[in-house]
Short mmCIF file of C-alpha atoms in Angstrom, two decimals:
data_model
loop_
_atom_site.label_atom_id
_atom_site.label_comp_id
_atom_site.label_asym_id
_atom_site.label_seq_id
_atom_site.Cartn_x
_atom_site.Cartn_y
_atom_site.Cartn_z
CA MET V 176 43.05 166.11 32.34
CA THR V 177 46.30 165.21 30.34
CA SER V 178 47.82 164.41 27.70
CA ALA V 179 49.21 164.93 27.97
CA SER V 180 49.15 164.39 27.28
CA ASP V 181 53.17 164.00 28.75
CA ASP V 182 55.30 162.12 30.33
CA ARG V 183 56.09 164.95 29.97
CA ALA V 184 53.19 166.92 31.33
CA PRO V 185 52.50 170.19 29.81
CA ARG V 186 51.48 172.71 32.41
CA ILE V 187 47.74 172.73 30.67
CA THR V 188 47.04 169.69 29.08
CA ARG V 189 44.74 166.48 28.95
CA ARG V 190 46.60 165.51 32.05
CA ARG V 191 46.54 168.91 34.41
CA PHE V 192 43.29 170.64 34.32
CA THR V 193 42.81 169.95 38.15
CA GLY V 194 43.06 172.59 40.79
CA LEU V 195 42.60 169.79 43.58
CA ALA V 196 45.18 169.20 46.30
CA GLY V 197 43.88 166.24 48.21
CA LEU V 198 43.67 162.42 47.56
CA THR V 199 40.42 160.88 48.48
CA ALA V 200 38.60 157.63 48.29
CA LEU V 201 35.13 157.33 46.42
CA ALA V 202 34.08 154.09 47.69
CA ALA V 203 34.96 151.85 50.52
CA ALA V 204 36.85 148.75 49.76
CA GLY V 205 39.90 146.85 50.55
CA CYS V 206 43.30 146.73 49.07
CA GLY V 207 43.35 144.75 45.68
CA GLY V 208 46.84 144.87 44.71
CA GLY V 209 50.23 143.70 45.85
CA GLY V 210 49.39 143.88 49.41
CA GLU V 211 46.83 142.40 51.83
CA GLY V 212 44.09 140.32 50.45
CA GLY V 213 41.39 142.20 48.57
CA GLY V 214 39.12 139.13 48.09
CA THR V 215 39.09 135.30 47.87
CA GLY V 216 40.99 134.93 44.60
CA GLU V 217 39.54 133.91 41.29
CA GLY V 218 36.05 133.39 40.87
CA GLY V 219 35.35 134.94 44.09
CA PRO V 220 34.59 138.37 45.61
CA ALA V 221 37.19 140.92 44.27
CA ALA V 222 37.85 144.40 45.81
CA LEU V 223 39.83 146.71 43.10
CA ARG V 224 41.37 150.09 43.57
CA PHE V 225 41.24 152.19 40.40
CA ALA V 226 43.44 155.49 40.46
CA TRP V 227 43.38 158.54 38.30
CA TRP V 228 44.00 162.29 38.35
CA GLY V 229 41.74 164.95 37.77
CA ASN V 230 38.93 167.50 39.07
CA ALA V 231 35.83 166.99 41.01
CA ASP V 232 33.67 166.72 37.76
CA ARG V 233 35.77 163.99 36.58
CA ALA V 234 35.66 162.14 39.80
CA ALA V 235 31.84 162.44 39.99
CA ASP V 236 31.67 161.11 36.40
CA THR V 237 34.32 158.41 36.95
CA GLN V 238 32.11 157.38 40.19
CA ARG V 239 28.96 157.13 38.09
CA ALA V 240 31.09 154.54 35.76
CA ILE V 241 32.31 152.79 38.46
CA GLU V 242 28.77 152.32 39.84
CA ALA V 243 27.56 151.08 36.42
CA PHE V 244 30.51 148.35 36.22
CA GLN V 245 29.79 147.23 39.57
CA ALA V 246 26.04 146.76 38.84
CA ALA V 247 27.12 144.68 35.63
CA ASN V 248 29.73 142.67 37.81
CA PRO V 249 28.33 141.49 40.95
CA GLY V 250 30.95 140.51 43.49
CA THR V 251 33.45 143.05 42.30
CA THR V 252 33.74 146.26 44.15
CA VAL V 253 35.87 149.16 43.05
CA ALA V 254 37.31 152.08 45.44
CA GLY V 255 38.32 155.03 43.32
CA GLU V 256 41.47 157.19 44.38
CA TRP V 257 42.04 160.62 42.74
CA ALA V 258 44.25 163.63 43.05
CA ASP V 259 45.69 166.44 41.05
CA PHE V 260 48.54 165.69 38.50
CA THR V 261 51.64 166.22 40.64
CA GLY V 262 50.16 164.90 43.94
CA TYR V 263 48.81 161.78 41.83
CA PHE V 264 52.24 160.84 40.55
CA ASP V 265 53.92 161.43 43.85
CA ARG V 266 51.44 159.39 45.54
CA LEU V 267 51.68 156.60 42.78
CA ALA V 268 55.40 156.40 42.99
CA THR V 269 55.19 155.93 46.81
CA ASN V 270 52.66 153.00 46.46
CA VAL V 271 54.47 151.27 43.68
CA ALA V 272 57.64 151.26 45.63
CA ALA V 273 55.96 150.09 48.80
CA ASN V 274 54.38 147.15 46.55
CA ASP V 275 50.86 148.79 47.12
CA ALA V 276 50.06 149.93 43.85
CA PRO V 277 46.21 150.25 42.84
CA ASP V 278 44.84 147.54 40.47
CA VAL V 279 44.02 149.77 37.67
CA ILE V 280 46.15 152.73 37.34
CA THR V 281 45.77 155.80 34.90
CA LEU V 282 49.04 156.76 33.32
CA GLY V 283 50.27 159.24 30.53
CA GLY V 284 53.28 160.16 28.28
CA ALA V 285 56.48 158.23 29.54
CA TYR V 286 55.19 156.78 32.52
CA PRO V 287 53.87 153.47 30.86
CA ARG V 288 57.31 152.79 29.48
CA GLU V 289 59.04 153.68 32.81
CA TYR V 290 56.65 151.58 34.81
CA GLY V 291 56.50 148.83 32.39
CA ASP V 292 60.31 148.56 32.21
CA ARG V 293 60.55 148.22 35.97
CA GLY V 294 58.20 145.34 35.90
CA ALA V 295 55.48 147.37 37.62
CA LEU V 296 52.68 146.71 34.75
CA LEU V 297 50.81 143.76 33.81
CA ASP V 298 51.30 142.49 30.03
CA LEU V 299 47.90 142.96 28.68
CA SER V 300 48.03 139.85 26.39
CA GLU V 301 47.94 137.82 29.82
CA VAL V 302 44.20 139.12 30.06
CA ALA V 303 43.33 139.39 26.39
CA ASP V 304 40.10 137.11 26.61
CA ALA V 305 38.76 139.85 29.39
CA LEU V 306 40.18 142.81 27.65
CA PRO V 307 39.88 142.85 23.90
CA LEU V 308 41.53 145.46 21.97
CA ASP V 309 40.59 144.83 18.33
CA ARG V 310 38.27 147.69 18.20
CA ILE V 311 40.78 150.33 19.48
CA ASP V 312 42.41 152.61 17.09
CA ARG V 313 45.93 151.13 16.39
CA ALA V 314 47.62 154.46 16.19
CA ALA V 315 46.32 155.31 19.80
CA LEU V 316 46.86 151.66 20.97
CA SER V 317 50.46 152.06 20.15
CA ASN V 318 51.06 154.82 22.73
CA GLY V 319 50.64 151.81 25.47
CA GLU V 320 53.05 149.37 23.69
CA PHE V 321 56.74 149.11 24.33
CA SER V 322 59.21 146.52 23.35
CA GLY V 323 56.49 144.52 21.90
CA VAL V 324 54.54 144.47 25.01
CA GLN V 325 51.20 146.26 25.45
CA TYR V 326 51.06 148.01 28.70
CA GLY V 327 48.22 150.40 28.49
CA VAL V 328 44.98 150.91 26.83
CA PRO V 329 43.91 154.65 25.72
CA THR V 330 41.27 156.16 27.42
CA GLY V 331 40.70 158.44 24.17
CA VAL V 332 42.77 160.26 21.75
CA ASN V 333 43.57 163.99 21.30
CA THR V 334 46.14 165.87 19.55
CA TYR V 335 48.84 168.72 20.19
CA CYS V 336 47.62 171.82 18.14
CA VAL V 337 46.94 175.72 18.27
CA VAL V 338 43.98 177.02 20.43
CA VAL V 339 43.03 180.44 18.73
CA ASN V 340 40.51 183.13 20.14
CA PRO V 341 38.65 184.47 17.03
CA VAL V 342 37.35 187.37 19.02
CA LEU V 343 40.77 188.93 19.49
CA PHE V 344 41.61 188.21 15.82
CA GLU V 345 38.51 190.28 14.89
CA GLN V 346 39.33 192.93 17.29
CA ALA V 347 42.83 193.46 15.77
CA GLY V 348 41.34 193.33 12.38
CA LEU V 349 42.97 190.09 11.38
CA ALA V 350 41.68 187.00 9.67
CA LEU V 351 42.26 183.64 11.21
CA PRO V 352 45.30 182.02 9.54
CA ASP V 353 44.91 179.05 6.87
CA ASP V 354 46.04 176.21 9.08
CA GLY V 355 46.67 174.18 5.91
CA THR V 356 49.41 176.40 4.65
CA TRP V 357 50.70 178.45 7.46
CA THR V 358 54.43 178.26 8.56
CA TRP V 359 56.21 179.00 11.83
CA GLU V 360 57.33 182.36 10.40
CA ASP V 361 53.53 183.09 9.68
CA PHE V 362 53.09 182.20 13.42
CA GLU V 363 55.64 184.77 14.60
CA ARG V 364 54.37 187.43 12.34
CA ILE V 365 50.63 187.23 13.24
CA ALA V 366 51.50 186.88 16.82
CA GLY V 367 53.40 190.33 16.44
CA GLU V 368 50.67 191.91 14.51
CA LEU V 369 48.14 190.79 16.91
CA SER V 370 50.01 192.27 19.89
CA THR V 371 50.55 195.39 18.26
CA ALA V 372 46.99 195.76 17.35
CA SER V 373 45.39 194.66 20.81
CA PRO V 374 45.46 196.54 24.26
CA GLU V 375 48.46 196.62 26.47
CA GLY V 376 48.63 193.37 28.47
CA THR V 377 46.93 191.22 25.68
CA TYR V 378 49.54 189.21 23.47
CA GLY V 379 49.36 187.64 20.06
CA ALA V 380 50.51 184.27 21.60
CA VAL V 381 51.52 182.33 24.84
CA ASP V 382 55.15 181.55 24.89
CA PRO V 383 54.92 178.20 23.04
CA THR V 384 57.73 176.17 24.56
CA THR V 385 57.02 173.09 26.18
CA ALA V 386 58.42 169.43 25.64
CA ASP V 387 55.51 168.65 23.35
CA ALA V 388 56.09 171.82 21.28
CA LEU V 389 59.78 170.53 20.93
CA ASP V 390 58.39 167.23 19.84
CA LEU V 391 56.15 168.67 17.17
CA PHE V 392 58.79 171.04 15.67
CA SER V 393 61.55 168.44 15.57
CA ARG V 394 59.38 165.85 14.05
CA GLN V 395 58.61 168.32 11.33
CA ARG V 396 62.31 168.08 10.68
CA GLY V 397 62.55 164.51 10.64
CA GLU V 398 63.77 164.18 14.33
CA GLY V 399 61.43 164.10 17.30
CA LEU V 400 62.70 164.04 20.78
CA TYR V 401 63.67 160.47 20.98
CA THR V 402 64.82 157.33 19.09
CA PRO V 403 62.99 154.20 19.26
CA ASP V 404 65.88 152.61 21.10
CA GLY V 405 65.81 155.20 23.75
CA GLY V 406 68.04 157.70 22.74
CA LEU V 407 67.92 161.54 21.90
CA ALA V 408 66.73 162.33 18.37
CA ILE V 409 66.55 166.20 18.46
CA SER V 410 69.46 168.05 17.30
CA ALA V 411 71.25 170.87 18.70
CA ALA V 412 70.63 172.73 15.52
CA THR V 413 66.68 172.62 15.84
CA LEU V 414 66.74 173.45 19.46
CA GLU V 415 68.67 176.72 18.74
CA GLU V 416 66.39 177.57 15.89
CA TRP V 417 63.48 177.11 18.31
CA TRP V 418 64.78 179.36 21.22
CA THR V 419 66.13 181.79 18.80
CA THR V 420 62.62 182.32 17.43
CA THR V 421 60.85 182.27 20.88
CA LEU V 422 63.54 184.63 22.34
CA ARG V 423 62.92 186.90 19.33
CA MET V 424 58.97 186.95 19.85
CA SER V 425 59.17 187.62 23.70
CA ARG V 426 61.66 190.80 22.90
CA ALA V 427 59.24 191.89 20.20
CA GLY V 428 56.23 191.62 22.54
CA ALA V 429 54.54 189.07 20.25
CA THR V 430 54.65 186.75 23.39
CA PRO V 431 54.61 187.99 27.13
CA PRO V 432 57.97 189.06 28.69
CA ALA V 433 59.92 186.32 30.68
CA SER V 434 58.68 187.31 34.03
CA LEU V 435 55.16 186.65 33.00
CA THR V 436 55.88 183.51 31.20
CA THR V 437 57.69 182.18 34.12
CA GLU V 438 55.03 183.30 36.60
CA LEU V 439 52.42 181.70 34.73
CA LEU V 440 54.03 178.32 35.29
CA ALA V 441 53.07 178.33 38.90
CA ASP V 442 49.38 178.00 38.25
CA ALA V 443 48.13 176.00 35.35
CA ALA V 444 44.41 176.34 36.08
CA PRO V 445 42.61 177.32 32.74
CA GLU V 446 41.10 180.32 34.36
CA GLN V 447 44.53 181.54 35.24
CA THR V 448 46.07 181.27 31.73
CA LEU V 449 46.33 184.12 29.33
CA MET V 450 44.17 182.00 27.08
CA GLY V 451 41.70 181.38 29.78
CA ARG V 452 41.68 185.05 30.64
CA GLY V 453 40.89 186.25 27.13
CA LEU V 454 44.58 187.88 27.29
CA ALA V 455 46.17 185.74 24.35
CA ALA V 456 44.99 185.15 20.84
CA MET V 457 46.85 181.75 20.10
CA MET V 458 48.24 178.92 22.39
CA LEU V 459 49.83 175.72 21.73
CA GLY V 460 48.02 173.04 23.65
CA TRP V 461 46.04 169.89 23.72
CA SER V 462 42.89 169.56 21.79
CA ASN V 463 40.87 168.29 24.88
CA THR V 464 41.71 171.45 26.84
CA LEU V 465 39.02 173.22 24.51
CA PRO V 466 36.02 173.02 26.83
CA ALA V 467 37.67 174.41 29.86
CA LEU V 468 39.31 177.18 28.07
CA ARG V 469 36.00 177.98 26.59
CA ALA V 470 34.49 178.04 29.78
CA ALA V 471 37.16 180.00 31.54
CA SER V 472 37.34 182.72 28.55
CA ALA V 473 33.80 182.68 27.65
CA GLN V 474 35.00 183.06 24.30
CA PRO V 475 34.13 180.67 20.97
CA LEU V 476 37.85 179.40 21.01
CA GLN V 477 38.65 177.16 18.06
CA LEU V 478 41.52 174.59 17.17
CA LEU V 479 43.87 174.89 14.36
CA ARG V 480 46.63 172.61 12.93
CA ALA V 481 49.96 173.57 14.07
CA PRO V 482 52.26 175.61 11.96
CA GLY V 483 54.67 174.27 9.55
CA GLU V 484 52.56 171.03 8.93
CA SER V 485 52.40 171.56 5.20
CA ALA V 486 56.13 172.75 5.03
CA GLY V 487 57.76 169.47 5.32
CA GLN V 488 56.91 166.09 6.98
CA PRO V 489 53.89 166.53 9.40
CA GLY V 490 54.82 166.74 13.25
CA MET V 491 51.53 166.52 14.97
CA TRP V 492 50.38 162.89 16.01
CA LEU V 493 47.34 161.27 17.48
CA GLN V 494 48.00 160.76 21.26
CA ALA V 495 46.28 158.70 23.85
CA SER V 496 44.90 161.38 26.26
CA GLN V 497 45.77 158.88 29.21
CA LEU V 498 46.13 155.16 29.58
CA TYR V 499 44.62 152.43 31.59
CA SER V 500 47.04 150.21 32.74
CA ILE V 501 47.05 147.17 35.38
CA SER V 502 49.41 146.62 38.27
CA SER V 503 51.66 143.37 37.81
CA ARG V 504 50.93 142.89 41.58
CA THR V 505 47.04 142.64 41.22
CA GLU V 506 45.58 139.85 43.00
CA HIS V 507 42.79 140.16 40.46
CA PRO V 508 43.93 140.57 36.99
CA GLU V 509 40.80 139.43 35.37
CA GLU V 510 38.48 141.62 37.15
CA ALA V 511 40.78 144.43 36.65
CA ALA V 512 40.81 143.73 32.83
CA ARG V 513 37.01 143.72 32.84
CA LEU V 514 36.90 147.06 34.54
CA VAL V 515 39.30 148.46 31.83
CA ASP V 516 37.30 146.67 29.26
CA PHE V 517 34.15 148.36 30.49
CA LEU V 518 35.64 151.79 30.66
CA VAL V 519 36.94 151.69 27.05
CA ASN V 520 34.82 149.29 25.05
CA THR V 521 30.99 149.93 26.35
CA PRO V 522 28.82 152.64 24.90
CA GLU V 523 27.22 152.80 28.80
CA ALA V 524 30.56 154.00 30.12
CA GLY V 525 31.43 156.12 26.93
CA ARG V 526 27.94 157.94 27.59
CA ILE V 527 29.24 158.75 31.13
CA VAL V 528 32.66 159.98 30.39
CA LYS V 529 32.10 161.13 27.04
CA ALA V 530 35.28 163.34 25.72
CA ASP V 531 36.49 164.12 29.28
CA ARG V 532 39.48 161.66 28.81
CA GLY V 533 39.66 162.17 25.01
CA ILE V 534 37.80 161.39 21.83
CA PRO V 535 36.80 157.64 22.29
CA THR V 536 39.18 155.43 20.10
CA ASN V 537 36.73 152.59 19.72
CA PRO V 538 34.39 153.54 16.86
CA ASP V 539 31.41 151.66 18.33
CA VAL V 540 31.58 153.66 21.38
CA LEU V 541 31.98 157.06 19.54
CA GLU V 542 29.01 156.37 17.41
CA ALA V 543 27.17 155.69 20.45
CA VAL V 544 28.17 159.03 22.25
CA LEU V 545 28.61 161.45 19.47
CA PRO V 546 24.80 162.49 19.44
CA GLU V 547 25.18 163.22 23.17
CA PHE V 548 28.36 165.42 22.84
CA ASP V 549 27.96 169.12 23.64
CA ASP V 550 29.29 171.74 21.51
CA ASP V 551 32.67 171.65 23.02
CA GLN V 552 32.96 167.92 22.73
CA ARG V 553 31.75 167.90 19.22
CA ALA V 554 34.24 170.51 18.22
CA GLN V 555 37.12 168.26 19.52
CA ALA V 556 35.69 165.24 17.69
CA GLU V 557 35.54 166.91 14.39
CA PHE V 558 38.81 168.45 14.99
CA ILE V 559 40.30 164.97 15.52
CA ALA V 560 38.43 163.73 12.36
CA ARG V 561 39.71 166.44 10.39
CA VAL V 562 43.41 166.14 11.16
CA THR V 563 43.49 162.24 11.47
CA PRO V 564 44.34 161.73 7.51
CA VAL V 565 47.24 164.11 7.88
CA VAL V 566 48.90 163.59 11.17
CA GLY V 567 52.42 161.97 11.46
CA ASP V 568 53.63 158.71 12.47
CA ALA V 569 52.83 157.51 16.07
CA LEU V 570 55.01 159.40 18.56
CA VAL V 571 58.03 157.75 19.97
CA ILE V 572 57.37 157.65 23.74
CA GLY V 573 60.12 158.66 25.92
CA PRO V 574 62.45 156.15 27.76
CA VAL V 575 62.97 155.64 31.26
CA GLY V 576 64.05 159.11 32.87
CA SER V 577 62.43 161.14 30.11
CA THR V 578 59.91 162.34 32.69
CA GLU V 579 62.69 164.91 33.60
CA THR V 580 62.51 166.48 30.19
CA ARG V 581 59.60 168.70 31.19
CA GLY V 582 61.39 170.27 34.18
CA VAL V 583 64.58 170.87 31.91
CA VAL V 584 62.78 172.38 29.27
CA GLU V 585 61.16 174.87 31.91
CA ARG V 586 64.40 176.00 33.50
CA LEU V 587 66.20 176.31 30.17
CA ASN V 588 63.64 178.43 28.57
CA ALA V 589 63.43 180.60 31.72
CA ASP V 590 67.24 181.14 31.25
CA VAL V 591 66.79 181.99 27.46
CA LEU V 592 63.93 184.41 27.97
CA PHE V 593 65.81 186.08 30.81
CA GLY V 594 68.94 186.52 28.72
CA GLN V 595 70.82 184.44 31.00
CA SER V 596 71.69 181.63 28.35
CA ALA V 597 71.81 181.97 24.71
CA PRO V 598 69.90 179.72 22.68
CA ALA V 599 72.85 177.85 21.31
CA ALA V 600 73.93 177.27 25.02
CA ALA V 601 70.61 176.39 26.00
CA ALA V 602 70.53 173.69 23.17
CA GLY V 603 73.63 172.20 24.43
CA SER V 604 72.47 172.03 27.84
CA PHE V 605 69.30 170.35 26.82
CA LEU V 606 71.11 167.59 25.32
CA ASP V 607 73.61 167.12 28.19
CA GLN V 608 70.68 167.13 30.85
CA VAL V 609 68.08 165.31 29.14
CA GLY V 610 70.73 162.75 27.83
CA ALA V 611 71.85 162.21 31.34
CA ALA V 612 68.39 161.67 32.53
CA ILE V 613 67.75 158.88 29.97
CA GLY V 614 71.32 157.65 30.11
CA ALA V 615 71.94 158.45 26.47
#
């Protein structure tokens, strides 16, 4: 699911609730983009390919949306292609390199900028008549704009926040924190108190270190991970402060030991996470992970603002859960644009997809689907509505090479937690490795 969110692709996000291994087609059609012909050209039949990542439920819903689009657009057929997150982007990279990219491509995080800078994505101003963007939330729309060019349209919006299990708080005799005032010091203290008052094997918090968490933490300090011109913005002092805190939490038992934290990276399925297993009271993550985590844990999980939001400038942001982009090599740009328009701007598609790809950013679509939301989807929508007035500025999306950041963070975090690298040394290594990856 994925945000990340990210680029940067956190292990359990809007981008990675999958559990699938294969790539499959959902409808038979020819190759519409960059390769052998997919139709007779403008005004004639068009065969499009539409690629996304996700699980079987998402695939079924997306196929229903495809069928609705085809019914409304006779003469245009759409073949769906999907995979888990890693398999999806590996396949996409191969297809783009072979000039065989799908016509409509789902992206996230830094990928739109990377592919856009390499000329692989269509400037959406070229298809503005078929894809109007005036009803899309501007903050979310900025996630797909780079160097003044709109390369992607948000599928929906979510935010990075804290998922909490109120049952574990109650069992530990603790009240939920006030997310309008709490600090990172409060987060550390509360995590420790929860662990102390909980059975062995249950933790106050999951280790919070991800690229997205570092972005949030550094934004609260006026930095962020990247500068608008493609450099590094986060400081060594901020990185050292972060890892000093998380190392202290791990050693105190407020978060899991290093061995368990690194072991959990191998399987991001919600039912395998500590939160999904009911073994952690707090976890930083994306707001649209709530339904899958609630289902896995069978607990009434809730969403809170991140710690530290009221202490300085806000670090939370609204982010496109995913982005729909169009291949620059498509033979059918108008038809591809109409498919994207149908997916993001029509209540008909909204009622099918609902909140699976984030909370709709077109207010007309949101108004139409809100009565059909279940409790989990409504909780997400209410949380987004509550934090929208107080989130920070739009995120600076990483430059080309920044998709390496997630792996760098995971490796260095393991080194810190296992005592193989001091926080200050890890901070320096982060700046060196990520700087080299993005050419800073």
